[in-house]
mmCIF file of N, CA and C in Angstrom:
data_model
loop_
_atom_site.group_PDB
_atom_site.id
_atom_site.type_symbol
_atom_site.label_atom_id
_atom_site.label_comp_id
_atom_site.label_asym_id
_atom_site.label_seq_id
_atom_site.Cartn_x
_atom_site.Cartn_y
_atom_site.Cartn_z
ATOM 1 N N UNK A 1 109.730 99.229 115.705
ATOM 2 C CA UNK A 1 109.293 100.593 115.505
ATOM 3 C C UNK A 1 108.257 100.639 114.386
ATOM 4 N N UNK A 2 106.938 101.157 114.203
ATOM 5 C CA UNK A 2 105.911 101.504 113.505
ATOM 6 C C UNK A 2 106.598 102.653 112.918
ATOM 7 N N UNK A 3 105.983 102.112 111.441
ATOM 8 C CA UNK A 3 105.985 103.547 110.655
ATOM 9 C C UNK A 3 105.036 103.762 109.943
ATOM 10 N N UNK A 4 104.951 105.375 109.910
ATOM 11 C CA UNK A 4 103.366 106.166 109.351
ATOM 12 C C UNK A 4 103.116 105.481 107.827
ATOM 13 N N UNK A 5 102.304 104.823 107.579
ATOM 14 C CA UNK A 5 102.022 104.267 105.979
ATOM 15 C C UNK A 5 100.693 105.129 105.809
ATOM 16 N N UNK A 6 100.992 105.496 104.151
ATOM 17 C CA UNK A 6 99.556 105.586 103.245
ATOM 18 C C UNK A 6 99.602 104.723 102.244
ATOM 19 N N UNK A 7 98.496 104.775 101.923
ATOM 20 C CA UNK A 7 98.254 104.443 100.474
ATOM 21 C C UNK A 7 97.173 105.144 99.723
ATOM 22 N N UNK A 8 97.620 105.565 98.730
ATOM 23 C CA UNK A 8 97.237 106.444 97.634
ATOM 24 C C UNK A 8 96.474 105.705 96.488
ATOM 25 N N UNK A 9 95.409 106.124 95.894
ATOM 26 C CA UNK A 9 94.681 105.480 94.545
ATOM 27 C C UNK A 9 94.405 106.397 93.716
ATOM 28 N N UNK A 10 95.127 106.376 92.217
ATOM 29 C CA UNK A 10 94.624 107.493 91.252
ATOM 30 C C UNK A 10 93.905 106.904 90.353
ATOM 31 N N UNK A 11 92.973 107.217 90.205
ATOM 32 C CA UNK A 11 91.891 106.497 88.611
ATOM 33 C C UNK A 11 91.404 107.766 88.002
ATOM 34 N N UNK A 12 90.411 107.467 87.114
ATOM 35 C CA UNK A 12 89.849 108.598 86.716
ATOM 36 C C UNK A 12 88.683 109.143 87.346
ATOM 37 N N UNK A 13 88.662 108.435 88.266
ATOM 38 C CA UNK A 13 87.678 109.279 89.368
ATOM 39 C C UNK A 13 88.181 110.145 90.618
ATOM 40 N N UNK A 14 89.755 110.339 90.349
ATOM 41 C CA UNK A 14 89.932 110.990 91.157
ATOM 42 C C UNK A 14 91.145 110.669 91.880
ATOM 43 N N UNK A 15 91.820 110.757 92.998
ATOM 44 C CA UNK A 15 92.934 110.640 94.389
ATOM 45 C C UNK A 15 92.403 110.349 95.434
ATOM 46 N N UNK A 16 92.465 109.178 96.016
ATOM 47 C CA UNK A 16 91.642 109.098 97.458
ATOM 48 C C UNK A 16 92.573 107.742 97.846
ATOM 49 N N UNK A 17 92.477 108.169 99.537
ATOM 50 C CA UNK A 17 93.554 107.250 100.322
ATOM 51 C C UNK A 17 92.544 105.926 100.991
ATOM 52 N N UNK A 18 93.128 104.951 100.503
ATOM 53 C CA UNK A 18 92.992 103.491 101.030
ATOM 54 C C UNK A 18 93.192 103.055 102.630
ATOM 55 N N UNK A 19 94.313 103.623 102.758
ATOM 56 C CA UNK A 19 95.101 103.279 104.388
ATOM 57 C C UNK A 19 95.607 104.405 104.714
ATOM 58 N N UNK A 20 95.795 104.664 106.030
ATOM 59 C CA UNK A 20 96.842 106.048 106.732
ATOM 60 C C UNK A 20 96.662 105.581 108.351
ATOM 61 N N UNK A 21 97.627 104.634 108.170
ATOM 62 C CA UNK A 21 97.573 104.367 109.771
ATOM 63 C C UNK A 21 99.421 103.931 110.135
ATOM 64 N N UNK A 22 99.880 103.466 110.969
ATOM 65 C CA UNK A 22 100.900 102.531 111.522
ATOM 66 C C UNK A 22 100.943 101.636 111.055
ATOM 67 N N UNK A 23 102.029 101.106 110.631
ATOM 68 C CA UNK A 23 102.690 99.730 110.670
ATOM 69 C C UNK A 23 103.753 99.112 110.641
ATOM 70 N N UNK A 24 104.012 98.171 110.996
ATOM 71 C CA UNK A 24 105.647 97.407 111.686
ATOM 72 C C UNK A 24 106.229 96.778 109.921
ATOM 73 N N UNK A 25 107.556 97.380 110.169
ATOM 74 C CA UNK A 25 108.315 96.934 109.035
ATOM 75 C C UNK A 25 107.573 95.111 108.300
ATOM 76 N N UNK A 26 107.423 95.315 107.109
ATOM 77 C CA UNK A 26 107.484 93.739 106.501
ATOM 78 C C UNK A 26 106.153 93.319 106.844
ATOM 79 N N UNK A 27 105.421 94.275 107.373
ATOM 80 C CA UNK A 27 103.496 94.075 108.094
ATOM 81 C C UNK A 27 102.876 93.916 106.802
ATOM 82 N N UNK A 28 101.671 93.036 106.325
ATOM 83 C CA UNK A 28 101.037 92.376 105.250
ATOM 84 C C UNK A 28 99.921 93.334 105.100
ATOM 85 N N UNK A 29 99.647 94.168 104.790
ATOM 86 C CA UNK A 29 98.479 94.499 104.197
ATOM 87 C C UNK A 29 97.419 93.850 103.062
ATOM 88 N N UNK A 30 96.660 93.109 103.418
ATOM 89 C CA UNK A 30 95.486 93.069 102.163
ATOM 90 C C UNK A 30 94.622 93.638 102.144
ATOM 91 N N UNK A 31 94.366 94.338 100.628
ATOM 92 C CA UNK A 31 93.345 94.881 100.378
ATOM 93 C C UNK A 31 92.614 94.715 98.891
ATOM 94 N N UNK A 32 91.363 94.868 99.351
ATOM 95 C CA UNK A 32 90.645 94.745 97.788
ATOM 96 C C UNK A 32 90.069 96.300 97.373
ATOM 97 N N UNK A 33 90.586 96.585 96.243
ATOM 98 C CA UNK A 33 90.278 97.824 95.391
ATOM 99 C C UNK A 33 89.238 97.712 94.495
ATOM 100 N N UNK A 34 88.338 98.584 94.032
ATOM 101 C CA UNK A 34 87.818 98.472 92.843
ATOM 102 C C UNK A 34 88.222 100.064 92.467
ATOM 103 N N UNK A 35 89.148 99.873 90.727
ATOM 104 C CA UNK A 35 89.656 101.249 90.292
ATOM 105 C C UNK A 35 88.556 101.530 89.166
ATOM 106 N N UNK A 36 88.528 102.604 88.649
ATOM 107 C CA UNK A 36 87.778 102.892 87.440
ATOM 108 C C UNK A 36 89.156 103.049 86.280
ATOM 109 N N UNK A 37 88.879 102.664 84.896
ATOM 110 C CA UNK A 37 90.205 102.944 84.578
ATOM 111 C C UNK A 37 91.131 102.506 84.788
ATOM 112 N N UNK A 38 92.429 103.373 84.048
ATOM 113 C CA UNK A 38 93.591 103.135 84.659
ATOM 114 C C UNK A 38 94.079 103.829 85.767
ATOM 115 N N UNK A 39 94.979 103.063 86.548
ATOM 116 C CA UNK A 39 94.707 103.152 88.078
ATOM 117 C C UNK A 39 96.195 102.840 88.490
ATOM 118 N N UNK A 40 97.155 103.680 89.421
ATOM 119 C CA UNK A 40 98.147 103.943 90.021
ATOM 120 C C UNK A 40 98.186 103.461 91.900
ATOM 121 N N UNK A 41 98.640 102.745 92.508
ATOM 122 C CA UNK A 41 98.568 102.890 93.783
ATOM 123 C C UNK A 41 100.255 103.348 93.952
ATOM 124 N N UNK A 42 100.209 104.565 94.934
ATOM 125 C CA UNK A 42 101.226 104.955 95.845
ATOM 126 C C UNK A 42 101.554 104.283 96.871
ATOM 127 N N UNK A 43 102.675 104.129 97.756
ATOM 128 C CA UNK A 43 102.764 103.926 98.682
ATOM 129 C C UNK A 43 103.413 104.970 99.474
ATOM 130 N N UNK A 44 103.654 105.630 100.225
ATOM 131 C CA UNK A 44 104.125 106.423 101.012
ATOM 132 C C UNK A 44 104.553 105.823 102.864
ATOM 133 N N UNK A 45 105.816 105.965 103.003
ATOM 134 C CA UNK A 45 106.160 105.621 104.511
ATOM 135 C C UNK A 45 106.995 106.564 104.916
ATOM 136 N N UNK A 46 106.680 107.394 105.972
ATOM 137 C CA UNK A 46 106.445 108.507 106.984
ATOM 138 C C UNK A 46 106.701 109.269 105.894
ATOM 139 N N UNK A 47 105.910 109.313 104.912
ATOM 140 C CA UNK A 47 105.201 110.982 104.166
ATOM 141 C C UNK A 47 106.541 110.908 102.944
ATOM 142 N N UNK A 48 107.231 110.020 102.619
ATOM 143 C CA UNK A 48 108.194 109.990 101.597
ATOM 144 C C UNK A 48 107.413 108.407 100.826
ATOM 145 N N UNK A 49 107.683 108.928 99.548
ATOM 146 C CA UNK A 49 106.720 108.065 98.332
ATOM 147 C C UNK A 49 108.005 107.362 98.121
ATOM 148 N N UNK A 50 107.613 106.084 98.626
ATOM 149 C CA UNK A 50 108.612 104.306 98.227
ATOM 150 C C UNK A 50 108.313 103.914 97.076
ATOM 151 N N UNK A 51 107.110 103.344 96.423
ATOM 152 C CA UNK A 51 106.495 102.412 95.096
ATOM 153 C C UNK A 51 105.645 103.355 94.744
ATOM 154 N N UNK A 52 105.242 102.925 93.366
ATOM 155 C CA UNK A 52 104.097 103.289 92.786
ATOM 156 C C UNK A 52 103.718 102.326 91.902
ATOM 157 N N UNK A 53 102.859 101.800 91.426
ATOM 158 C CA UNK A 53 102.314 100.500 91.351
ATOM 159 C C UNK A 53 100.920 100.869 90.260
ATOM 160 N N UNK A 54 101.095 100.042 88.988
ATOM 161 C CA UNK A 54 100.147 100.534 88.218
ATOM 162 C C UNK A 54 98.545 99.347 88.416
ATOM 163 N N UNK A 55 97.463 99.495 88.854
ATOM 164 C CA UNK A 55 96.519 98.482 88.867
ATOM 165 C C UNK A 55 95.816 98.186 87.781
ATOM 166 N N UNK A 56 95.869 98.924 86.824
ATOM 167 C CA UNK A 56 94.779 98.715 85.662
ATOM 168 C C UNK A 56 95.208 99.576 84.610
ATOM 169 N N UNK A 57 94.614 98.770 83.263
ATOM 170 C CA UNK A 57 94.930 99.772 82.321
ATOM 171 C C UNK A 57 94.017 100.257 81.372
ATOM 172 N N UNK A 58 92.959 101.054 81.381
ATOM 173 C CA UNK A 58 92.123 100.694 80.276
ATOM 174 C C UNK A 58 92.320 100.612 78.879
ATOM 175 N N UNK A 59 92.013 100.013 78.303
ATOM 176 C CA UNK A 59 91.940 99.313 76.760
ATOM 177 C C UNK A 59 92.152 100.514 75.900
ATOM 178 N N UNK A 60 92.771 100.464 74.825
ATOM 179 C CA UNK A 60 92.607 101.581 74.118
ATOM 180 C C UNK A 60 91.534 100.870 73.257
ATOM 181 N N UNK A 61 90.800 102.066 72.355
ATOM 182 C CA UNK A 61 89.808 101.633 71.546
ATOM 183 C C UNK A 61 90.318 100.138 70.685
ATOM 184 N N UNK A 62 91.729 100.631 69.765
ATOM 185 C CA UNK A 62 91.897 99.466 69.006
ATOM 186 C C UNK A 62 91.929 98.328 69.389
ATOM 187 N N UNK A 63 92.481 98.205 70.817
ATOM 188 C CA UNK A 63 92.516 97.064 71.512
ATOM 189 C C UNK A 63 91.183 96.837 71.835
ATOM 190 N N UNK A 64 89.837 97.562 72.010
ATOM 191 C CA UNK A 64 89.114 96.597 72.095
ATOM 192 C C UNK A 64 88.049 96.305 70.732
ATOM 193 N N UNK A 65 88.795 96.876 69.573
ATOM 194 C CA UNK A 65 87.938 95.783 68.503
ATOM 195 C C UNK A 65 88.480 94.445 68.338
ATOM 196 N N UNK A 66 87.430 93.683 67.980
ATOM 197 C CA UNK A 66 87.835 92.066 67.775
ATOM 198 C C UNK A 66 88.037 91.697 66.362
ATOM 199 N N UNK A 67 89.622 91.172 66.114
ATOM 200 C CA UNK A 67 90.058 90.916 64.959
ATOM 201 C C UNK A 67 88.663 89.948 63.978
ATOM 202 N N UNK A 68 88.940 89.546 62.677
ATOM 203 C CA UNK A 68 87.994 89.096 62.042
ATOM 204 C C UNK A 68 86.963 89.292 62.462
ATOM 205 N N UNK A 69 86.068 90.057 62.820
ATOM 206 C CA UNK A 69 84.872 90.414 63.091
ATOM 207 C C UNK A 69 83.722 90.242 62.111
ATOM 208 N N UNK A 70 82.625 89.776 61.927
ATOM 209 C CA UNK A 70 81.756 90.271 60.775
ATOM 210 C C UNK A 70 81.443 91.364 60.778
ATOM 211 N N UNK A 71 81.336 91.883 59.546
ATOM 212 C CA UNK A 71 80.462 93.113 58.884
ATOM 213 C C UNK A 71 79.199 93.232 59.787
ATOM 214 N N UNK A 72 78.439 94.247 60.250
ATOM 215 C CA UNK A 72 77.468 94.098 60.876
ATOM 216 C C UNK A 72 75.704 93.839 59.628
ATOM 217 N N UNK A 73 76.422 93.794 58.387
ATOM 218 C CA UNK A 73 75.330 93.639 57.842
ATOM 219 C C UNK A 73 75.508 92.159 57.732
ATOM 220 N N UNK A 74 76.309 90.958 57.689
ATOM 221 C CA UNK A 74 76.452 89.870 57.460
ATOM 222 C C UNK A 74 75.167 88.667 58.411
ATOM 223 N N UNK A 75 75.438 87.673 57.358
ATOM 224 C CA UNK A 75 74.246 87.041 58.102
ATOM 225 C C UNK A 75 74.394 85.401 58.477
ATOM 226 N N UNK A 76 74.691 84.917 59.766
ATOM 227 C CA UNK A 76 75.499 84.332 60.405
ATOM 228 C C UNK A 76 74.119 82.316 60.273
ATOM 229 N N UNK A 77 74.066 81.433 60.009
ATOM 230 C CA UNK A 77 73.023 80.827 60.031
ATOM 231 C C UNK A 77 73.669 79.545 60.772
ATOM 232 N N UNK A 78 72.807 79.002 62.174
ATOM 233 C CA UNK A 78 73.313 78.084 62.918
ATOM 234 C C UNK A 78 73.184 76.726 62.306
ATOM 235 N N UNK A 79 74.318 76.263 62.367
ATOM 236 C CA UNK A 79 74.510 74.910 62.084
ATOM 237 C C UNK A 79 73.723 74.149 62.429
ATOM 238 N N UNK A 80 73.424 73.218 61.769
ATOM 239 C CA UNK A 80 72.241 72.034 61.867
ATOM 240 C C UNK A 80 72.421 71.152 62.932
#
């Protein structure tokens, strides 16, 4: 027996569906996403939400400064 599947994508660009078709219990879906952000996939089978699945997370600021960093006035001279 087929059952109704979606799949759902939330980023910060928005809600928009990946898949909405049939498929047979334990059926393989691959797919390639590109999310913006942090990014949620749903799954839904016959219109009741099974998983939700986080794809991405974006960085918080602190996480993306780089520890020991130089000063931006510092002055760096290549080794001989």
């Amino acid at each position: 027996k087929s059952d109704s599947v979606r799949l759902e994508v939330r980023d910060e660009t928005g809600t928009w569906t990946v898949y909405n078709a049939y498929a047979q219990p334990k059926q393989r879906l691959d797919l390639n996403l590109t999310v913006v952000g942090t990014a949620e996939l749903d799954m839904y089978v016959n219109n009741e939400l099974l998983n939700s699945t986080k794809l991405g997370n974006e960085p918080t600021v602190q996480e993306l400064q780089i520890p020991n960093a130089l000063p931006s006035t510092a002055k760096v001279r290549p080794s001989p």
